[in-house]
PDB file of C-alpha atoms in Angstrom:
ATOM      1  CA  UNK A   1      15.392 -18.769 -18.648  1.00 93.00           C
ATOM      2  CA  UNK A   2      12.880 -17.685 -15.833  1.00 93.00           C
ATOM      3  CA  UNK A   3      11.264 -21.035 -16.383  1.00 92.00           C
ATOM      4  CA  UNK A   4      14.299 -23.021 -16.128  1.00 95.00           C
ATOM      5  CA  UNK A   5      15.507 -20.984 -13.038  1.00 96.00           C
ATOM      6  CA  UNK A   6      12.032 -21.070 -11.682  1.00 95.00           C
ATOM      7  CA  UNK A   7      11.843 -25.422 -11.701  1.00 95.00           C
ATOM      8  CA  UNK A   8      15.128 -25.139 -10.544  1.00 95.00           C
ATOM      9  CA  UNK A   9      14.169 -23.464  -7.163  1.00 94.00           C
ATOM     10  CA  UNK A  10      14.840 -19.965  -7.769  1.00 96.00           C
ATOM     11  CA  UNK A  11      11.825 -17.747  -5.893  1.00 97.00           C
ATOM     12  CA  UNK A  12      12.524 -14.412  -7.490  1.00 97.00           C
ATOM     13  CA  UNK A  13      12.343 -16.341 -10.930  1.00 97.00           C
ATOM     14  CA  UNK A  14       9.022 -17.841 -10.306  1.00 97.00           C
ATOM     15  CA  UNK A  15       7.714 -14.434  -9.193  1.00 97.00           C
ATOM     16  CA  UNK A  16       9.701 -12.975 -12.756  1.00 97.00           C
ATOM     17  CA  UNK A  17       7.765 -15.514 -14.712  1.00 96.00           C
ATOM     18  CA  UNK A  18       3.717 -15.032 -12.879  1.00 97.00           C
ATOM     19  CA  UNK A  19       3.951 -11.548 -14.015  1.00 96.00           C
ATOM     20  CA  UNK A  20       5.099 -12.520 -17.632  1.00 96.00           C
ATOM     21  CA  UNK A  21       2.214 -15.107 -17.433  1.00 96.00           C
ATOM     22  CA  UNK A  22       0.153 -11.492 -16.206  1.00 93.00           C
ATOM     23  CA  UNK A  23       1.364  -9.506 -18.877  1.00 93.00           C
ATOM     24  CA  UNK A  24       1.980 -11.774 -21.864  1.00 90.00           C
ATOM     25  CA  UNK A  25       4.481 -10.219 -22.595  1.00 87.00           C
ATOM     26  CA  UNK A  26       6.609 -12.771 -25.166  1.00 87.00           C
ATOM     27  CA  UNK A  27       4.007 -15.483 -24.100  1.00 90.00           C
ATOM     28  CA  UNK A  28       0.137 -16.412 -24.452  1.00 92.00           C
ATOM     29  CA  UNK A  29      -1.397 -14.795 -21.362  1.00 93.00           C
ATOM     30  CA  UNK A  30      -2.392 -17.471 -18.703  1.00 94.00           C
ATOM     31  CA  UNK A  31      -3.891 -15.974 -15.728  1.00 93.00           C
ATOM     32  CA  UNK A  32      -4.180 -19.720 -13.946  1.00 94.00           C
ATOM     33  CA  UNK A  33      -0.064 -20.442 -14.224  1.00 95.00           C
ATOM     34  CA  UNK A  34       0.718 -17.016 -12.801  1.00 96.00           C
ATOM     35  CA  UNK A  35      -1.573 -17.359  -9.906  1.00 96.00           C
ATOM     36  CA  UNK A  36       0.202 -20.666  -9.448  1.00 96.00           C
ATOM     37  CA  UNK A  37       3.314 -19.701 -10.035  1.00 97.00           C
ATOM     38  CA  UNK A  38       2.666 -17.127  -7.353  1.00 97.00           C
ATOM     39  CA  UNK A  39       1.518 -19.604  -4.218  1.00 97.00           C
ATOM     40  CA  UNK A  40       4.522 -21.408  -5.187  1.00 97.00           C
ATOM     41  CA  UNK A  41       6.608 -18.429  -4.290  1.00 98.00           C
ATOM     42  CA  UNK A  42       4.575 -17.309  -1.360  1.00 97.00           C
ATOM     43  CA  UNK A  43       4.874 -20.590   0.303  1.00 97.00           C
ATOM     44  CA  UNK A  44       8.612 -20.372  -0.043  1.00 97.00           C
ATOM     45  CA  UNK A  45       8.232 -17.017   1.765  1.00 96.00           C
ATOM     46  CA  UNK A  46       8.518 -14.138  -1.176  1.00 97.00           C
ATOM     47  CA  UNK A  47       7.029 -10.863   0.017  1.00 96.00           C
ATOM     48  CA  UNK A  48       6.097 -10.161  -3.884  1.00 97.00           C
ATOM     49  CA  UNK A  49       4.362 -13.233  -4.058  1.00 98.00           C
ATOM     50  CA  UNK A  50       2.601 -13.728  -0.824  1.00 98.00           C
ATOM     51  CA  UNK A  51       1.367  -9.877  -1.747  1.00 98.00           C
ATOM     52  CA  UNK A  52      -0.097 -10.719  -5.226  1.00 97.00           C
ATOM     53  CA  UNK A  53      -1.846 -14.011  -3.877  1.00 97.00           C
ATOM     54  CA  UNK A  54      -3.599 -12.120  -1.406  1.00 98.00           C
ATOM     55  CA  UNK A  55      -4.387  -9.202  -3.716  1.00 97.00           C
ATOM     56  CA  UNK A  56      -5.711 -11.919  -5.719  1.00 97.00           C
ATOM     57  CA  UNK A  57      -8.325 -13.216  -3.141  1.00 98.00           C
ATOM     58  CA  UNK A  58      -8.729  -9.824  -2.564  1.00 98.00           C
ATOM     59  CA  UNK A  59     -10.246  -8.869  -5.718  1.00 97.00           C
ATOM     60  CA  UNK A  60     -10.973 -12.312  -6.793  1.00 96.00           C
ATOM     61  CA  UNK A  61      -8.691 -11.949  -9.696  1.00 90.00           C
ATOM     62  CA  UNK A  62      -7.385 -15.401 -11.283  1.00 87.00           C
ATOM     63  CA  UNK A  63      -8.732 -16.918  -8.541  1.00 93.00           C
ATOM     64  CA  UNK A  64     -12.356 -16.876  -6.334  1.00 96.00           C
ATOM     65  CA  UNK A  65     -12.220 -14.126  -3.640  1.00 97.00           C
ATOM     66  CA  UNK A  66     -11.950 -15.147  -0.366  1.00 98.00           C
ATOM     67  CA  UNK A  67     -10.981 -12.314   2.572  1.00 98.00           C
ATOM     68  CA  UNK A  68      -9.909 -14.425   5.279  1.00 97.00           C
ATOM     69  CA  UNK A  69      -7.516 -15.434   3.114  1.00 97.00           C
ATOM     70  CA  UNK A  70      -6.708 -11.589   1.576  1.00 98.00           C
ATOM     71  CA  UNK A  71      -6.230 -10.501   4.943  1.00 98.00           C
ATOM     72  CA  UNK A  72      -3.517 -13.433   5.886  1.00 97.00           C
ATOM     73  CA  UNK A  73      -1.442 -13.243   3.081  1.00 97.00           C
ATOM     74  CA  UNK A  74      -1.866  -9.420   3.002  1.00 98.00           C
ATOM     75  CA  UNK A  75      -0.758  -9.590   6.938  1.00 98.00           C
ATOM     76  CA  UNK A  76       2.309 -11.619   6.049  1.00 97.00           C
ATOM     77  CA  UNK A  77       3.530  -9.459   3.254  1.00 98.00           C
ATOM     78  CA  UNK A  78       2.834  -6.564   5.437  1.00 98.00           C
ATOM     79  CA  UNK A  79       4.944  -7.352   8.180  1.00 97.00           C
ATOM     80  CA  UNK A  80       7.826  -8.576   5.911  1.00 96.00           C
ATOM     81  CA  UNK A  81       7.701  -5.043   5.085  1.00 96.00           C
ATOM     82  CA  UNK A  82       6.141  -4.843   2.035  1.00 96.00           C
ATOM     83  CA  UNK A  83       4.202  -0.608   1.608  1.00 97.00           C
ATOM     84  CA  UNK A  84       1.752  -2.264  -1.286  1.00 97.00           C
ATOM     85  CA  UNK A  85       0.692  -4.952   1.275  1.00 98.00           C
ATOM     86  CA  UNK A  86       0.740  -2.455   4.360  1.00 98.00           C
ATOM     87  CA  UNK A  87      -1.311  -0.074   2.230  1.00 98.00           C
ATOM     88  CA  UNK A  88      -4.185  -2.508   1.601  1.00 98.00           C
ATOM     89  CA  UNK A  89      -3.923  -4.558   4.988  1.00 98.00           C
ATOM     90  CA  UNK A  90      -4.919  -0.504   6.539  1.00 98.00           C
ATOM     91  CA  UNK A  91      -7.728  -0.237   3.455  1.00 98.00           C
ATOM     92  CA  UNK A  92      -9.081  -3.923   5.079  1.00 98.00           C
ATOM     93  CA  UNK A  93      -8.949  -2.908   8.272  1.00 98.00           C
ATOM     94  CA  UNK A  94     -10.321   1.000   7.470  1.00 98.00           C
ATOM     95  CA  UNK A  95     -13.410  -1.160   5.714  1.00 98.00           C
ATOM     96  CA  UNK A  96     -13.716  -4.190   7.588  1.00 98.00           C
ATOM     97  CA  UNK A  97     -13.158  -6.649   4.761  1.00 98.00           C
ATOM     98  CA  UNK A  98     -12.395 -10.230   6.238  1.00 97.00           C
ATOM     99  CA  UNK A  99     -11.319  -8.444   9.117  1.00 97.00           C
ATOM    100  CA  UNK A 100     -12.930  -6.332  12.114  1.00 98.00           C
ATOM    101  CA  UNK A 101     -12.790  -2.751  11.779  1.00 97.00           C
ATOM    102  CA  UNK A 102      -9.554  -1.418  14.186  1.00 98.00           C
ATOM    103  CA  UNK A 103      -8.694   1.865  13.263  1.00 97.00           C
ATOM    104  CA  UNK A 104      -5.854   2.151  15.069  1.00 97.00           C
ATOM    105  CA  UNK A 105      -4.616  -0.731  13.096  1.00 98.00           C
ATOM    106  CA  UNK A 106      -5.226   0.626  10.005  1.00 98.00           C
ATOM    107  CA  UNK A 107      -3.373   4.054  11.013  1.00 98.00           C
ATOM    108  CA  UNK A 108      -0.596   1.742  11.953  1.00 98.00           C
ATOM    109  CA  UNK A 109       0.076  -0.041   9.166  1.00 98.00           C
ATOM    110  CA  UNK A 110      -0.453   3.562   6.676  1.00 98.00           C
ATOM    111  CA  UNK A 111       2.179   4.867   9.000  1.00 98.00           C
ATOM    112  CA  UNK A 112       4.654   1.809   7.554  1.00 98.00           C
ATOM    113  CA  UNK A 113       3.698   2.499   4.229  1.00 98.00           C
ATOM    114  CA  UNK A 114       3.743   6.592   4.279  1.00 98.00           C
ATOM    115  CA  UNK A 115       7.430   5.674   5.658  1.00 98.00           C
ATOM    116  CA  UNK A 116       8.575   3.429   2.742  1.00 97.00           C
ATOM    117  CA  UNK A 117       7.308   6.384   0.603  1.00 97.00           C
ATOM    118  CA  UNK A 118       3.802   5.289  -0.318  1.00 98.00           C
ATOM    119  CA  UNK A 119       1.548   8.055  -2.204  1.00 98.00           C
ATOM    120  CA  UNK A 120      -2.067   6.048  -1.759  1.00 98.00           C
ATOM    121  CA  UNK A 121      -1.223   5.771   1.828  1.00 98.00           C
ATOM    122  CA  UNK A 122      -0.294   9.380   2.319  1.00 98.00           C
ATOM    123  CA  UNK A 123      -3.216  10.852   0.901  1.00 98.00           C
ATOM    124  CA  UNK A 124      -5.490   8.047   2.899  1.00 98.00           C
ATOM    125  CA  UNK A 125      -4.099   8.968   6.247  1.00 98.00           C
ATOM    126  CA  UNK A 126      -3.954  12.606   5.287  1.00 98.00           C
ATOM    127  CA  UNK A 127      -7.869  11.867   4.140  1.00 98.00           C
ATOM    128  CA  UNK A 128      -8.340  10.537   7.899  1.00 98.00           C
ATOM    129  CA  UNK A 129      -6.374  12.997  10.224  1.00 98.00           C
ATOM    130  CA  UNK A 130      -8.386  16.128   7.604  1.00 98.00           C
ATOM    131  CA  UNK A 131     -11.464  14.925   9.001  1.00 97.00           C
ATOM    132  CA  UNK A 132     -11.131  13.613  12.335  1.00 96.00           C
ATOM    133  CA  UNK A 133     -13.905  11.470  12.466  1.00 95.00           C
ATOM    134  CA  UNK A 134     -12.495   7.962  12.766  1.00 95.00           C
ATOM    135  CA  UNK A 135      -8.973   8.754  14.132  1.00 95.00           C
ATOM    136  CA  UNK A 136      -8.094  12.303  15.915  1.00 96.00           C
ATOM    137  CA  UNK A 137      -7.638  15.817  13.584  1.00 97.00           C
ATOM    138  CA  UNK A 138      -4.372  16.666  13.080  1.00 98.00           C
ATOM    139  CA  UNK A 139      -4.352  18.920   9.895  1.00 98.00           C
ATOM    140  CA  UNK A 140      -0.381  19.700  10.597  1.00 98.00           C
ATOM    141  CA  UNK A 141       0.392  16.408   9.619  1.00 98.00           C
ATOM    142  CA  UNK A 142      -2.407  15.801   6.961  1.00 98.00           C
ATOM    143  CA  UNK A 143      -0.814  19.259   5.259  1.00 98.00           C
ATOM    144  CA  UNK A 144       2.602  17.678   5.643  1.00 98.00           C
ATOM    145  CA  UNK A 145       1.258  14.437   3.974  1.00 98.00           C
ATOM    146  CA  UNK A 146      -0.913  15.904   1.476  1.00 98.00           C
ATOM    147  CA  UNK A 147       2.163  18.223   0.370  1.00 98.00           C
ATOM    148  CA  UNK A 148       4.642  15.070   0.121  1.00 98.00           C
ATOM    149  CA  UNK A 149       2.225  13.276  -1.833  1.00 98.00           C
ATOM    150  CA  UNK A 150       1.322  17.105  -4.564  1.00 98.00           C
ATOM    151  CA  UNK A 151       5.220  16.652  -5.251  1.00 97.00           C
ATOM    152  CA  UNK A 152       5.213  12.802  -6.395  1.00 97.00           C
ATOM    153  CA  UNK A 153       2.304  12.957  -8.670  1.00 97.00           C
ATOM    154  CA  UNK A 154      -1.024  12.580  -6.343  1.00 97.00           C
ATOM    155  CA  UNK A 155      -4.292  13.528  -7.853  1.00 95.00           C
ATOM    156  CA  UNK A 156      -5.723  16.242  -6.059  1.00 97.00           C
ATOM    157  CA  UNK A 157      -2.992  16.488  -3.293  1.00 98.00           C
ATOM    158  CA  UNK A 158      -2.418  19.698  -3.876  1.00 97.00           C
ATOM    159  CA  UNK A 159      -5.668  20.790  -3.962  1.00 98.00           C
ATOM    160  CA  UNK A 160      -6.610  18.986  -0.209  1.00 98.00           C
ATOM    161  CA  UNK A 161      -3.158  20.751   1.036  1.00 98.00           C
ATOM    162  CA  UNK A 162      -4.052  24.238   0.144  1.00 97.00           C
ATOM    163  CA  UNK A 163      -7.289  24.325   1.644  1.00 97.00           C
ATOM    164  CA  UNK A 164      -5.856  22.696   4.951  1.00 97.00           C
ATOM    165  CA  UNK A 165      -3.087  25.758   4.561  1.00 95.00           C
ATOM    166  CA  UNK A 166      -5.990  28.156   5.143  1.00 94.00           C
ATOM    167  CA  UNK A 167      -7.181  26.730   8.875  1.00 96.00           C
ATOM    168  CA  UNK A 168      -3.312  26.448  10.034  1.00 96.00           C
ATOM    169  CA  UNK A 169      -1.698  29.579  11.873  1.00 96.00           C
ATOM    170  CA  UNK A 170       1.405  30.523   9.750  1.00 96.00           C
ATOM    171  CA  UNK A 171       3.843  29.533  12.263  1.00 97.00           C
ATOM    172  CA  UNK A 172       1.719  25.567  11.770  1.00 96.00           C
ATOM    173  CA  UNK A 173       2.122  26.420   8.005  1.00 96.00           C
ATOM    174  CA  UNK A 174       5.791  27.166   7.575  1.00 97.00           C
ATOM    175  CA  UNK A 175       6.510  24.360  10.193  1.00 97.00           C
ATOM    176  CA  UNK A 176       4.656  21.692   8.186  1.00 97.00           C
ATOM    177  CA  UNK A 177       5.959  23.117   4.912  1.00 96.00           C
ATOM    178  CA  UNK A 178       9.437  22.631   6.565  1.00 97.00           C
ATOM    179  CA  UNK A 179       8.426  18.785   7.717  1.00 97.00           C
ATOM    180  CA  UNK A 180       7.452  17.678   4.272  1.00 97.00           C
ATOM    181  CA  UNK A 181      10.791  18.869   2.749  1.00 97.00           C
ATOM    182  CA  UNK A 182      12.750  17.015   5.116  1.00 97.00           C
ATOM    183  CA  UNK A 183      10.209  14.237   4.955  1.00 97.00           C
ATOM    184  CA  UNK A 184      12.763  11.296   3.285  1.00 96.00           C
ATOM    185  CA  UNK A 185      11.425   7.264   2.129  1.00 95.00           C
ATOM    186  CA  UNK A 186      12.966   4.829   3.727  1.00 96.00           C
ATOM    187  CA  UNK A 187      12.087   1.301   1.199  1.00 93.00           C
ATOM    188  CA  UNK A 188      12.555  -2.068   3.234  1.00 87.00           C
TER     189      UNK A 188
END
């Protein structure tokens, strides 16, 4: 049916039917159809999609790796709102990969992510603002981060919050333990 739907135009069918191409689940895996199946989709403008291709070059998965191309399709899904894409788009520009270091950019786009409720980009931000070495030291909010991210399931989270908890004054501590209980995801 997703095939039928899919040559008939529908976009979240072709994206349905790449990651059954992926999985192989009910079908013969074929890596080469789901990467196509996904371009198709990203040209006709699917956030899903246009985030898989560029994972894709990213990694060079199913397809040789190309970064200039990673960081475009990454970009696009990114500002369509996608937290996956705005996760790895601040990862590229954290580490320079097909795109110039801007750390300001990359703290940007974690920002969207941590706000659509993304773990990996709370616990990368709350990495950054621990140390203070390539963006400025705020352990308030890298407590509040690291404490949102102990609750849904992030390895070691807990453990980077409670030694943060020891260099905050207990007014910072209750405060920030008060922040990340109100802290709420808002998904585009």
């Amino acid at each position: 049916l997703f095939e039928k739907a899919s040559k008939l135009g529908n976009v979240e069918a072709t994206v349905n039917l790449a990651f059954i191409y992926i999985s192989g689940n009910g079908v013969l895996r074929n890596s080469q159809e789901a990467i196509n199946l996904f371009k198709k989709a990203a040209e006709a403008g699917n956030p899903t999609a246009k985030f898989m291709t560029g994972y894709a070059y990213y990694k060079g998965f199913m397809i040789k790796k190309d970064l200039k191309k990673a960081v475009s399709m990454m970009r696009e899904a990114a500002n369509a709102g996608y937290d996956d894409a705005q996760y790895v788009l601040a990862v590229m520009y954290l580490n320079g990969e097909g795109i110039t270091k801007n750390y300001g950019n990359a703290v940007k786009y974690l920002y969207k992510a941590i706000e659509q409720g993304n773990v990996d980009a709370m616990v990368t931000l709350g990495d950054i603002l621990a140390l203070g070495i390539i963006y400025n030291k705020d352990l308030y909010k890298a407590h509040i981060l690291f404490n949102v991210a102990a609750v849904r399931g992030a390895e070691k989270a807990a453990e980077k919050r409670d030694v943060l908890e020891k260099n905050l004054k207990i007014e910072e501590f209750l405060q920030a333990q008060s922040e990340a209980e109100k802290y709420e995801e808002h998904p585009s």
